[in-house]
XYZ file of C-alpha atoms in Angstrom:
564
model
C 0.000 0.000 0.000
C 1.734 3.675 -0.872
C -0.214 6.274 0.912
C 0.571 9.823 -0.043
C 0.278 13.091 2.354
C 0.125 16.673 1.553
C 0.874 18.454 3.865
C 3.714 17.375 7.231
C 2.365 19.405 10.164
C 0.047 18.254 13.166
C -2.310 16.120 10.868
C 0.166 14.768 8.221
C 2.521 14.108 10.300
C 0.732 12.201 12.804
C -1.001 10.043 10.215
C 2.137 9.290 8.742
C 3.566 8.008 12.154
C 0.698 5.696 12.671
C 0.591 4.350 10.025
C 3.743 3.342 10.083
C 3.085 2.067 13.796
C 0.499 0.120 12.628
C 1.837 -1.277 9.049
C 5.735 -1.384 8.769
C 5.403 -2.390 4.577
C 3.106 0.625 3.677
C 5.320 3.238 1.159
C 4.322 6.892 2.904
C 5.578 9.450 1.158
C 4.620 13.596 2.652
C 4.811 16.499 0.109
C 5.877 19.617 2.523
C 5.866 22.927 0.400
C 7.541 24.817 3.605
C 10.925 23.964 4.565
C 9.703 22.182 8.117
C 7.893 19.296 9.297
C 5.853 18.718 12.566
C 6.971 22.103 13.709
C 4.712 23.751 16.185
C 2.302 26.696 15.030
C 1.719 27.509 18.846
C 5.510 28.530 19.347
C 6.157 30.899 16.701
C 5.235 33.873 19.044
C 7.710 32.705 21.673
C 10.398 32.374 19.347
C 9.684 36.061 18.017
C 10.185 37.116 21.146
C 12.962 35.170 22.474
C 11.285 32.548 25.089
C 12.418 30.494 22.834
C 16.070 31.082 21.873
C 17.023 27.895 19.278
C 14.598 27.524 16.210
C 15.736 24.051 16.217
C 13.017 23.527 19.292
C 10.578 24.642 17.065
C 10.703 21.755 15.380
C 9.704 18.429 16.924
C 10.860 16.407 13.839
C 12.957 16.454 10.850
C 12.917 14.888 7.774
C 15.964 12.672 8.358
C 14.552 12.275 11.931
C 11.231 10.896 10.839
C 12.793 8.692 8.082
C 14.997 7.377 10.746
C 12.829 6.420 12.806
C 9.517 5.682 10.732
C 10.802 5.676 7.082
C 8.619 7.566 5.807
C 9.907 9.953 2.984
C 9.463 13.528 3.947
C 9.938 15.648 1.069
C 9.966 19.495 1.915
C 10.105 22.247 -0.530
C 7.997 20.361 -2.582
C 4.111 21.985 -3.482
C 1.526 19.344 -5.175
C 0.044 21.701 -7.537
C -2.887 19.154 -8.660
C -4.971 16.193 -7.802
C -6.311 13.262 -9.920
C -8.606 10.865 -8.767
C -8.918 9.244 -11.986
C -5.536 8.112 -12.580
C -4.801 7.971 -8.097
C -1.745 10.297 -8.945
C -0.848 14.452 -8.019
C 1.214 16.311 -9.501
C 4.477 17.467 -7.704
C 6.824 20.934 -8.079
C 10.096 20.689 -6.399
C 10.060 24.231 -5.400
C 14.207 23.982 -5.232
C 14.730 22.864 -9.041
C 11.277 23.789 -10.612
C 11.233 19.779 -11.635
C 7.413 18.611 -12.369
C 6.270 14.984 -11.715
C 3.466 12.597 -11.066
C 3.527 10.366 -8.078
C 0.649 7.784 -7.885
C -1.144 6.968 -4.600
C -3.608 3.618 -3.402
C -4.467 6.378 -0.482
C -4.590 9.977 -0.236
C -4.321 12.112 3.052
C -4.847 15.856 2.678
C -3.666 18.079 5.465
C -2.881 21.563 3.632
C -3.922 23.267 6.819
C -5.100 26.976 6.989
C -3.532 30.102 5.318
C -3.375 33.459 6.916
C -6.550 35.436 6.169
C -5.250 37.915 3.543
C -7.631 41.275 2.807
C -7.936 42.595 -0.277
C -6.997 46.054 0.566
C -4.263 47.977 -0.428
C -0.401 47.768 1.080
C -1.038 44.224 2.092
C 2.075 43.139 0.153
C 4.457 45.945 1.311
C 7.381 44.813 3.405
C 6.621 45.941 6.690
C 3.582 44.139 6.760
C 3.595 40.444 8.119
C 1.657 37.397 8.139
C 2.560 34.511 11.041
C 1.621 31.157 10.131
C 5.196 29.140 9.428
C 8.717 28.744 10.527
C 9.650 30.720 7.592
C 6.628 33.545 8.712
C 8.721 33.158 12.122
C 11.964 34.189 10.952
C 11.293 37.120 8.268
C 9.824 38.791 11.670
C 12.860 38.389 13.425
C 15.270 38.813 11.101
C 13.214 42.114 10.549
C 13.322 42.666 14.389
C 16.919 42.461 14.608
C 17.954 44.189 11.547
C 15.866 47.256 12.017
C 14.793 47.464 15.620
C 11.610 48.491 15.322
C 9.793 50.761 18.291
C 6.537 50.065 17.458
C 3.998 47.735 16.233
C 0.131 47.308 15.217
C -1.371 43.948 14.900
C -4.084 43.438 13.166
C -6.324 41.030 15.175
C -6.881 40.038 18.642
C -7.209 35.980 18.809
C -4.297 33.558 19.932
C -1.330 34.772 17.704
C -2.286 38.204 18.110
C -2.529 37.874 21.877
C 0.968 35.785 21.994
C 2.871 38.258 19.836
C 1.622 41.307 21.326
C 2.899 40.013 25.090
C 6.379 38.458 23.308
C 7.066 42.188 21.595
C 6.322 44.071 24.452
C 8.625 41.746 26.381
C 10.904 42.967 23.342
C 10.551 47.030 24.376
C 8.073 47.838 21.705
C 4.485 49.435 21.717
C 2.078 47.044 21.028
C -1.187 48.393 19.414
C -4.332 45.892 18.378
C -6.721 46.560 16.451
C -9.509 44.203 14.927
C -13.202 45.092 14.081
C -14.983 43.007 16.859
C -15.281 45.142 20.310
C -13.402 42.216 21.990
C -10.173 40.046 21.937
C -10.598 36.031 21.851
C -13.664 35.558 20.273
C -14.055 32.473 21.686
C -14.672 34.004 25.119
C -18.153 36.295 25.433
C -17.746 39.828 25.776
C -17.930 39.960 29.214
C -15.185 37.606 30.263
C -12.913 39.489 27.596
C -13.158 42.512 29.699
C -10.639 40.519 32.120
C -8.015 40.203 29.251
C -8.481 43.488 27.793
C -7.720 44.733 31.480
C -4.381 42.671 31.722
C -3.088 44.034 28.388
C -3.726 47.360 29.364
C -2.137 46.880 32.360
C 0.986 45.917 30.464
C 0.732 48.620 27.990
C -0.590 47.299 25.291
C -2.692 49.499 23.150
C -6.331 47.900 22.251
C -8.547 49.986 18.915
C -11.244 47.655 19.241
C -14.644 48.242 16.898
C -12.854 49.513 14.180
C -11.870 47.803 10.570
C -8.361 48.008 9.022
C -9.262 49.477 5.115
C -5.658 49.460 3.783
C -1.706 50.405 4.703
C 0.341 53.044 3.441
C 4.507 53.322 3.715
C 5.377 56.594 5.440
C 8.141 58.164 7.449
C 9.971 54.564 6.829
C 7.020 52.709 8.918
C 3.684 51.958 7.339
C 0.160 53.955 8.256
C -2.603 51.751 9.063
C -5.512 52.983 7.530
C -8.928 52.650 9.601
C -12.090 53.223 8.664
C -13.983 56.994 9.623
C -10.718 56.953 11.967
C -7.056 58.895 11.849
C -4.857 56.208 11.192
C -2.537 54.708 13.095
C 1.235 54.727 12.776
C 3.795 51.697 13.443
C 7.671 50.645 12.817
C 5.599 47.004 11.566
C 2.323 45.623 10.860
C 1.485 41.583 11.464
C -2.239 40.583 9.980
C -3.237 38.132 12.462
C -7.091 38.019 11.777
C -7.992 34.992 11.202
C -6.948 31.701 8.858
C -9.059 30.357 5.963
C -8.867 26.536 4.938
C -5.803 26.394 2.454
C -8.424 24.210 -0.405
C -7.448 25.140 -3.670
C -5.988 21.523 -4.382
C -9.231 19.585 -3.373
C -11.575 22.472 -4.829
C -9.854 21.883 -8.528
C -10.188 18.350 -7.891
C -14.132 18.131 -6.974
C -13.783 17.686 -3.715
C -17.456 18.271 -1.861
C -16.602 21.896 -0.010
C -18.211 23.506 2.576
C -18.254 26.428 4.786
C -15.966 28.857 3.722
C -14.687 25.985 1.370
C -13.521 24.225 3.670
C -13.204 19.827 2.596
C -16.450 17.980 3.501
C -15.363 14.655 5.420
C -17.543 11.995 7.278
C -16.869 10.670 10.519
C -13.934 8.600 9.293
C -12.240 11.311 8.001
C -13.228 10.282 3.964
C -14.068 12.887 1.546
C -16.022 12.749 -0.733
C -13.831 10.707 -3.296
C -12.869 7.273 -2.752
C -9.648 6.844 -1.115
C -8.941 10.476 -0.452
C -8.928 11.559 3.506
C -8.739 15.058 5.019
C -7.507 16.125 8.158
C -6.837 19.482 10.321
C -7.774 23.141 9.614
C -8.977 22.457 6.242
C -11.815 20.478 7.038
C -15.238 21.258 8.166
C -16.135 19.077 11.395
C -19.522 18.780 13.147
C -19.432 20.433 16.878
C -19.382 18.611 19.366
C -21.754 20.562 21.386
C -24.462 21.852 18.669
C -23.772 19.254 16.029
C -23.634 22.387 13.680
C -20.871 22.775 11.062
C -17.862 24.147 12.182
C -14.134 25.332 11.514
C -11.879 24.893 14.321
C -8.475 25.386 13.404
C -6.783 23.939 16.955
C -3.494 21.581 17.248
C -5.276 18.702 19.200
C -8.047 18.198 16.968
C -6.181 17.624 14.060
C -3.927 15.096 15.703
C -6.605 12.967 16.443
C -7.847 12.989 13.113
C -4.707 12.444 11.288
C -4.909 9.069 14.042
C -8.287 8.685 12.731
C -7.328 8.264 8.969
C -4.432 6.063 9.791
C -6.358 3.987 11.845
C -9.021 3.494 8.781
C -6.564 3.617 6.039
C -4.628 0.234 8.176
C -8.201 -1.702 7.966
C -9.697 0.170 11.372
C -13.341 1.664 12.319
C -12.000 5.018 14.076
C -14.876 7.407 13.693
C -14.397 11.030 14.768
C -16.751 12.531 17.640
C -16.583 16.126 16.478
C -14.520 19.223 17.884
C -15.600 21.338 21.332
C -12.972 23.926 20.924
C -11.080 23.687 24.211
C -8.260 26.043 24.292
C -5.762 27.411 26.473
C -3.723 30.900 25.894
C -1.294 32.485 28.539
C -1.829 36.360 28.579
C 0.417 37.836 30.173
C 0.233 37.012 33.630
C -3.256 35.399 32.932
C -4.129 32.029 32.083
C -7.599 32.413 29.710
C -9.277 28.637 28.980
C -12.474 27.744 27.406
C -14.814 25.046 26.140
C -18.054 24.181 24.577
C -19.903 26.956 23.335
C -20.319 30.612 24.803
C -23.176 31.789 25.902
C -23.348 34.668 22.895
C -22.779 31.375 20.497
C -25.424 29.477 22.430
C -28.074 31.671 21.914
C -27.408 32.611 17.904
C -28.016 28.599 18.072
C -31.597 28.877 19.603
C -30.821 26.965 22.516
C -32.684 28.816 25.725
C -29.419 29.267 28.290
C -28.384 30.247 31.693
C -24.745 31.359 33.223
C -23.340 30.908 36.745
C -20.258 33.370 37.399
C -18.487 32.387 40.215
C -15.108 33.837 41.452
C -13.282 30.938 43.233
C -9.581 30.808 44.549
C -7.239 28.822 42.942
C -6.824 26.910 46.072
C -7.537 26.675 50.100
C -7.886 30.216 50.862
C -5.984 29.832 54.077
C -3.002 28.431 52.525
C -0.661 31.180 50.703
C -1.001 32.072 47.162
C -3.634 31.703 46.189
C -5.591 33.494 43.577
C -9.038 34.654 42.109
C -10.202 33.684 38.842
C -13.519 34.102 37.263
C -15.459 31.410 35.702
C -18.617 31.380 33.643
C -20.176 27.956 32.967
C -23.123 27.724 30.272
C -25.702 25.339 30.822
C -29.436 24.650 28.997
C -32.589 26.020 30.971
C -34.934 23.012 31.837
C -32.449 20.389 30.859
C -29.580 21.016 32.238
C -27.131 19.740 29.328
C -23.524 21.281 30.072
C -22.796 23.711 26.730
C -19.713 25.047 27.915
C -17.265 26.761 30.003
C -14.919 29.994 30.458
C -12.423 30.954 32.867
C -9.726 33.856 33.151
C -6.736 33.774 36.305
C -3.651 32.178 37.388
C -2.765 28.871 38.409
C -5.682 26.331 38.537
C -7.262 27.545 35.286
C -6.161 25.101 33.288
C -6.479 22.142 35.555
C -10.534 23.044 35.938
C -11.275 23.592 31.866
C -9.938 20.432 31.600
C -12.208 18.960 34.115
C -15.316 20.721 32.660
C -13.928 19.682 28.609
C -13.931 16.271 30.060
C -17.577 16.385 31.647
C -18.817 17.801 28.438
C -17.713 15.374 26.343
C -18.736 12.500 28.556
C -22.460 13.991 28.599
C -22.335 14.734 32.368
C -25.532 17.267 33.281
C -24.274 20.818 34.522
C -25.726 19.688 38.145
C -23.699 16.512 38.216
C -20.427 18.705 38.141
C -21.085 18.646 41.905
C -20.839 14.909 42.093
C -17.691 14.417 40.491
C -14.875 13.542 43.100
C -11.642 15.773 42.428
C -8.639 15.591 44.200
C -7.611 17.975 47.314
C -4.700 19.465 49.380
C -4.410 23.131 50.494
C -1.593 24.254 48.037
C -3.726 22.836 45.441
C -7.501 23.020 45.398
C -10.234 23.536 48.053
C -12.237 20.853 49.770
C -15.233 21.841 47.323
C -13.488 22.862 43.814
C -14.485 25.978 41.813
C -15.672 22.518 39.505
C -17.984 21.565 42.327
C -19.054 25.049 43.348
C -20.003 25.539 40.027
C -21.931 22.493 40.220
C -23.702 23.196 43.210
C -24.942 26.851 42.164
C -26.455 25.194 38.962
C -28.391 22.600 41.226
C -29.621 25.442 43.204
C -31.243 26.831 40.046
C -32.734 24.057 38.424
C -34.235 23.098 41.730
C -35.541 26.926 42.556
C -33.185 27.607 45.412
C -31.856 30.067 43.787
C -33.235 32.876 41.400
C -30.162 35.185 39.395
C -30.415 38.489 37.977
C -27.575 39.263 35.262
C -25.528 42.335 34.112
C -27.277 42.836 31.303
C -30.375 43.585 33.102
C -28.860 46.061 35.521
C -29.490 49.088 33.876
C -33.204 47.933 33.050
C -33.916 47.938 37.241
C -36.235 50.510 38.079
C -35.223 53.218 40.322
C -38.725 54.317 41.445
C -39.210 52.230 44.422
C -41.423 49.272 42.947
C -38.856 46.829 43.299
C -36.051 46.631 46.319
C -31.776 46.784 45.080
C -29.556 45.975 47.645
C -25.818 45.693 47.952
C -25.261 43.757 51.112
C -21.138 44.132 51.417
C -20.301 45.909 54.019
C -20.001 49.684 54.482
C -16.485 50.483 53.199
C -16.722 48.003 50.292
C -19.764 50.485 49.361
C -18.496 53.798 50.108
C -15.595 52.546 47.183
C -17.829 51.804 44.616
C -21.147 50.751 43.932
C -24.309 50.618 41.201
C -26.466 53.504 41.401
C -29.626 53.077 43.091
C -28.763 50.249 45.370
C -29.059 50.395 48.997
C -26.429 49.086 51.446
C -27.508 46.572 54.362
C -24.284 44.304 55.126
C -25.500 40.991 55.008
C -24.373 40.119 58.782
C -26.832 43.066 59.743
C -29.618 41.720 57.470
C -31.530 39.790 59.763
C -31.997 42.456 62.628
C -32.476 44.994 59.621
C -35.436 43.073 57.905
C -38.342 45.739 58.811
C -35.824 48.374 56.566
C -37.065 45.735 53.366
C -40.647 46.632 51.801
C -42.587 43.388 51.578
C -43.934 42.514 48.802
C -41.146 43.919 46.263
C -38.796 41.824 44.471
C -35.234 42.235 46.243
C -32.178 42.225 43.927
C -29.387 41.420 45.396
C -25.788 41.990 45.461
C -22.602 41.548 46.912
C -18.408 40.943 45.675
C -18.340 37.993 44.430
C -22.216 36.630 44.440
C -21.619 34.527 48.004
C -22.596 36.931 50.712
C -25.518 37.750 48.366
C -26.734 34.345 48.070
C -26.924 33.929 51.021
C -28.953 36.956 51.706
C -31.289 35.559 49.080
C -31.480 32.761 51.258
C -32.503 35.136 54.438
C -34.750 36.714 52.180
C -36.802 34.331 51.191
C -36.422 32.050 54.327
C -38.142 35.561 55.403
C -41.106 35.802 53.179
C -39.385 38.010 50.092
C -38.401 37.397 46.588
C -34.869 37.962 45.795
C -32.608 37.440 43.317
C -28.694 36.843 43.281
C -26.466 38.994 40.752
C -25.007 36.304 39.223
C -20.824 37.431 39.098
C -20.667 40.350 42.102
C -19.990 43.738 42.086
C -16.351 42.795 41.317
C -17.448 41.206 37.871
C -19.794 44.075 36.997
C -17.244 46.876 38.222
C -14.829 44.799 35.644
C -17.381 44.331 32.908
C -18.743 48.191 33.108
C -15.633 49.538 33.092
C -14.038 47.751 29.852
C -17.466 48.693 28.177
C -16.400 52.502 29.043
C -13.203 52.196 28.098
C -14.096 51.029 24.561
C -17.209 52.746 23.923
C -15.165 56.167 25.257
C -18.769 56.732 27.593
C -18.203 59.147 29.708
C -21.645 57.738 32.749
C -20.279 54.129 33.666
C -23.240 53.627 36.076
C -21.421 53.859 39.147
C -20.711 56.101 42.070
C -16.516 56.380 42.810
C -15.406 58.009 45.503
């Protein structure tokens, strides 16, 4: 059998390997057009920077390394430039020598991955304007870097490589602008939990033109002008485009491949396309998601290893069948550790699914035991149901550990109320006797079961001020006098009891506090009392965070609260 792979990054190269691991006679033979295999996307950043000081590291294999070792024939510089089913062959430029030739194939991975999105507006092409996808991408910028020193940079874009670059060249001295046309970085995250990132890059210096849309570049004063729409533009030493990928699908488009979204390769749960004997793998192919079973592009490392596993596994006489992608993800921010799974709530409710949040600010670990740290999680779950749709969080330590936790429970089915079931291990320097996992768990039980009612930030400057419904902040007295929502009345929550006759019956009572604890547990006085309340689901410290990013991009000069 002679198997033939386009394409030696996360999904070619890992089908190529197991294959091997499972047939030693096959012939595999990869077609790399870049000069690298298996070299890892996620490090680029680092390596612009100088985290990473030897490019070597950026590469986890080498052609002689992977012939060694698997003999398989990794051929780099070398671009198919056509596919024919009829005959099983492609057609093969040697990008070194110009040589053409056929190759013939009994099976046919494709893993051409993504390209960098690439506007059509004017001074895309000019050479202070970068794209970040390859090794080669990789070193261009710092060559550039350390040939010209630049003082300043704009990227365009605000997802992973534009988060990772813009904290590895400020580490490098420069000023760091982003700009993209959504108001928020990480899409993946909803608005609201962005407002913790945008906060850390700020704090770092990082400049953020969010809500505005790049319309061309310009070279001037040796540097390039960015060009925004109804905006002055801004001005930079070098520009990196890091909006986005598209599926890289000319080859299987010419070759009537079924496409879909964005043209993206059409594949079935074993990874076959839609011609016989032709597989596709990685950020070129459209996958069903895990969570909505709607079409989706999810252009992550771990995904596409599996499915490169997946082919070789069918290709060797298997039955792997692929599940579908959640989108779990992991970026380091700066100082902050931002995770998420599933869907998002705004992604949840474009689907037409009816949805609820908990926010919950947990410590990283035993609160008595040093170190430890807040971080905010949000955890989507169906009304009436209770299906688990997915999960954010944003801190320090810990952050990882728990989205793995919750990515795990999602894919195993687990109902958002069972997350308080599931037995997680404990020691002070580690976790707390209930994990943020299990508190999580236990505040979704509440709701479904009617213990507890939420109110959300979105509805907080809907709350009527005229005295037909009760607002009260029940921190205590100096946590007020700092800062707190207009209207809102302050009863600490350890006076609440002996302050009951101060609380209109018959009113709703919405409720606040820091971090949504104290509150709920005036809830729980209030209604043990006779009274309708409602918890603010995320505390004052979560709306004071929220509000405040919402300022800071909209420029609004009322944010809605009273500052001392």
């Amino acid at each position: 059998m002679k198997v033939v792979i386009v394409g030696g990054v996360a999904g070619g190269a890992t089908a190529a390997a197991r294959i091997r691991r499972l047939d030693e006679q096959a012939q595999i033979v990869v077609f790399e057009r870049s000069g690298y295999v298996s070299y890892a996307n996620c490090g680029l950043p680092y390596y612009v920077g100088g985290v990473i000081t030897d490019p070597a590291e950026l590469t986890l294999q080498t052609p002689e390394s992977f012939y060694t070792r698997f003999r398989v024939v990794m051929k780099v510089h070398h671009e198919v430039t056509a596919i024919h089913p009829d005959t099983k062959t492609v057609s093969v430029r040697n990008l070194e020598t110009g040589e053409t030739f056929e190759e013939s194939y009994d099976k046919l991975i494709l893993s051409p991955g993504a390209k960098p999105a690439q506007p059509r507006i004017p001074g895309v092409g000019i050479d202070k304007v970068f794209t970040l996808r390859t090794v080669e991408d990789t070193f261009r910028i710092k060559e550039y870097i350390n040939a010209h020193h630049p003082r300043s940079a704009v990227l365009a874009g605000g997802g992973f490589i534009g988060l990772e670059l813009a904290e590895n060249l400020r580490e490098l001295g420069m000023e760091v602008t982003i700009v993209q046309r959504p108001k928020q970085l990480m899409n993946p995250l909803d608005a609201d939990m962005a407002a913790f990132l945008h906060n850390e890059v700020r704090k770092h210096g990082v400049r953020l033109s969010l809500g505005h849309t790049v319309e061309g570049f310009a070279k001037r004063d040796d540097g390039v002008d960015i060009l925004l729409k109804g905006e002055t533009p801004l001005h930079a030493d070098l520009v990196v485009l890091a909006i986005g990928v598209t599926p890289d699908t000319a080859l299987a488009k010419e070759a009537g491949l079924e496409l879909g979204i964005k043209d993206s390769i059409v594949v079935n749960e074993r990874m076959e396309t839609s011609v016989p004997d032709i597989y596709a793998a990685g950020d070129a192919v459209q996958v069903r998601h895990y969570v909505t079973g709607e079409k989706a592009l999810i252009s992550l490392a771990g995904p596409a290893n599996k499915q490169g596993r997946i082919i070789a596994d069918n290709i060797c006489g298997g039955d792997s069948r692929y599940p579908g992608s959640q989108g779990s993800s992991v970026i380091k921010v700066f100082d902050l550790t931002a995770a998420v799974t599933g869907i998002n709530e705004t992604n949840a409710v474009k689907a037409g699914l009816d949805v609820d949040t908990v926010i919950l600010s947990p410590m990283s670990h035993a609160g008595y035991y040093p170190g430890g740290r807040l971080m905010t999680m949000k955890v989507v779950f169906e009304k009436g149901t209770g299906r688990l749709l997915g999960a954010q969080i944003v801190g320090y330590e810990g952050v990882d550990k728990r989205i793995d936790v919750l990515a795990t429970a999602l894919h195993a089915g687990l109902k958002a109320d069972q997350l308080r079931e599931l037995d997680l291990a404990y020691a002070p320097p580690y976790s707390s006797a209930k994990d943020p996992v299990n508190i999580a768990g236990f505040m979704i039980d509440n709701i479904l079961r009617g213990v507890l009612k939420q109110w959300h930030l979105e509805e907080a400057d809907g709350l009527p001020r005229d005295g037909s419904v009760t607002l009260l902040d029940t921190r205590t007295a100096e946590e007020y006098e700092e800062g707190h929502i207009d209207g809102f009345r302050n009863i600490p929550v350890d006076e609440l009891r002996e302050r009951l006759s101060e609380i209109e019956r018959g009113k709703r009572v919405y409720v606040i506090c820091q971090s949504g604890l104290r509150s709920y547990i005036a809830s729980r006085i209030l209604e043990g009392n006779g009274y309708e309340a409602y918890n603010f689901s995320g505390g004052f410290r979560f709306y004071d965070a929220v509000t405040h990013d919402r300022c800071l991009i909209e420029s609004a000069s009322a944010c809605g609260m009273d500052r001392v």
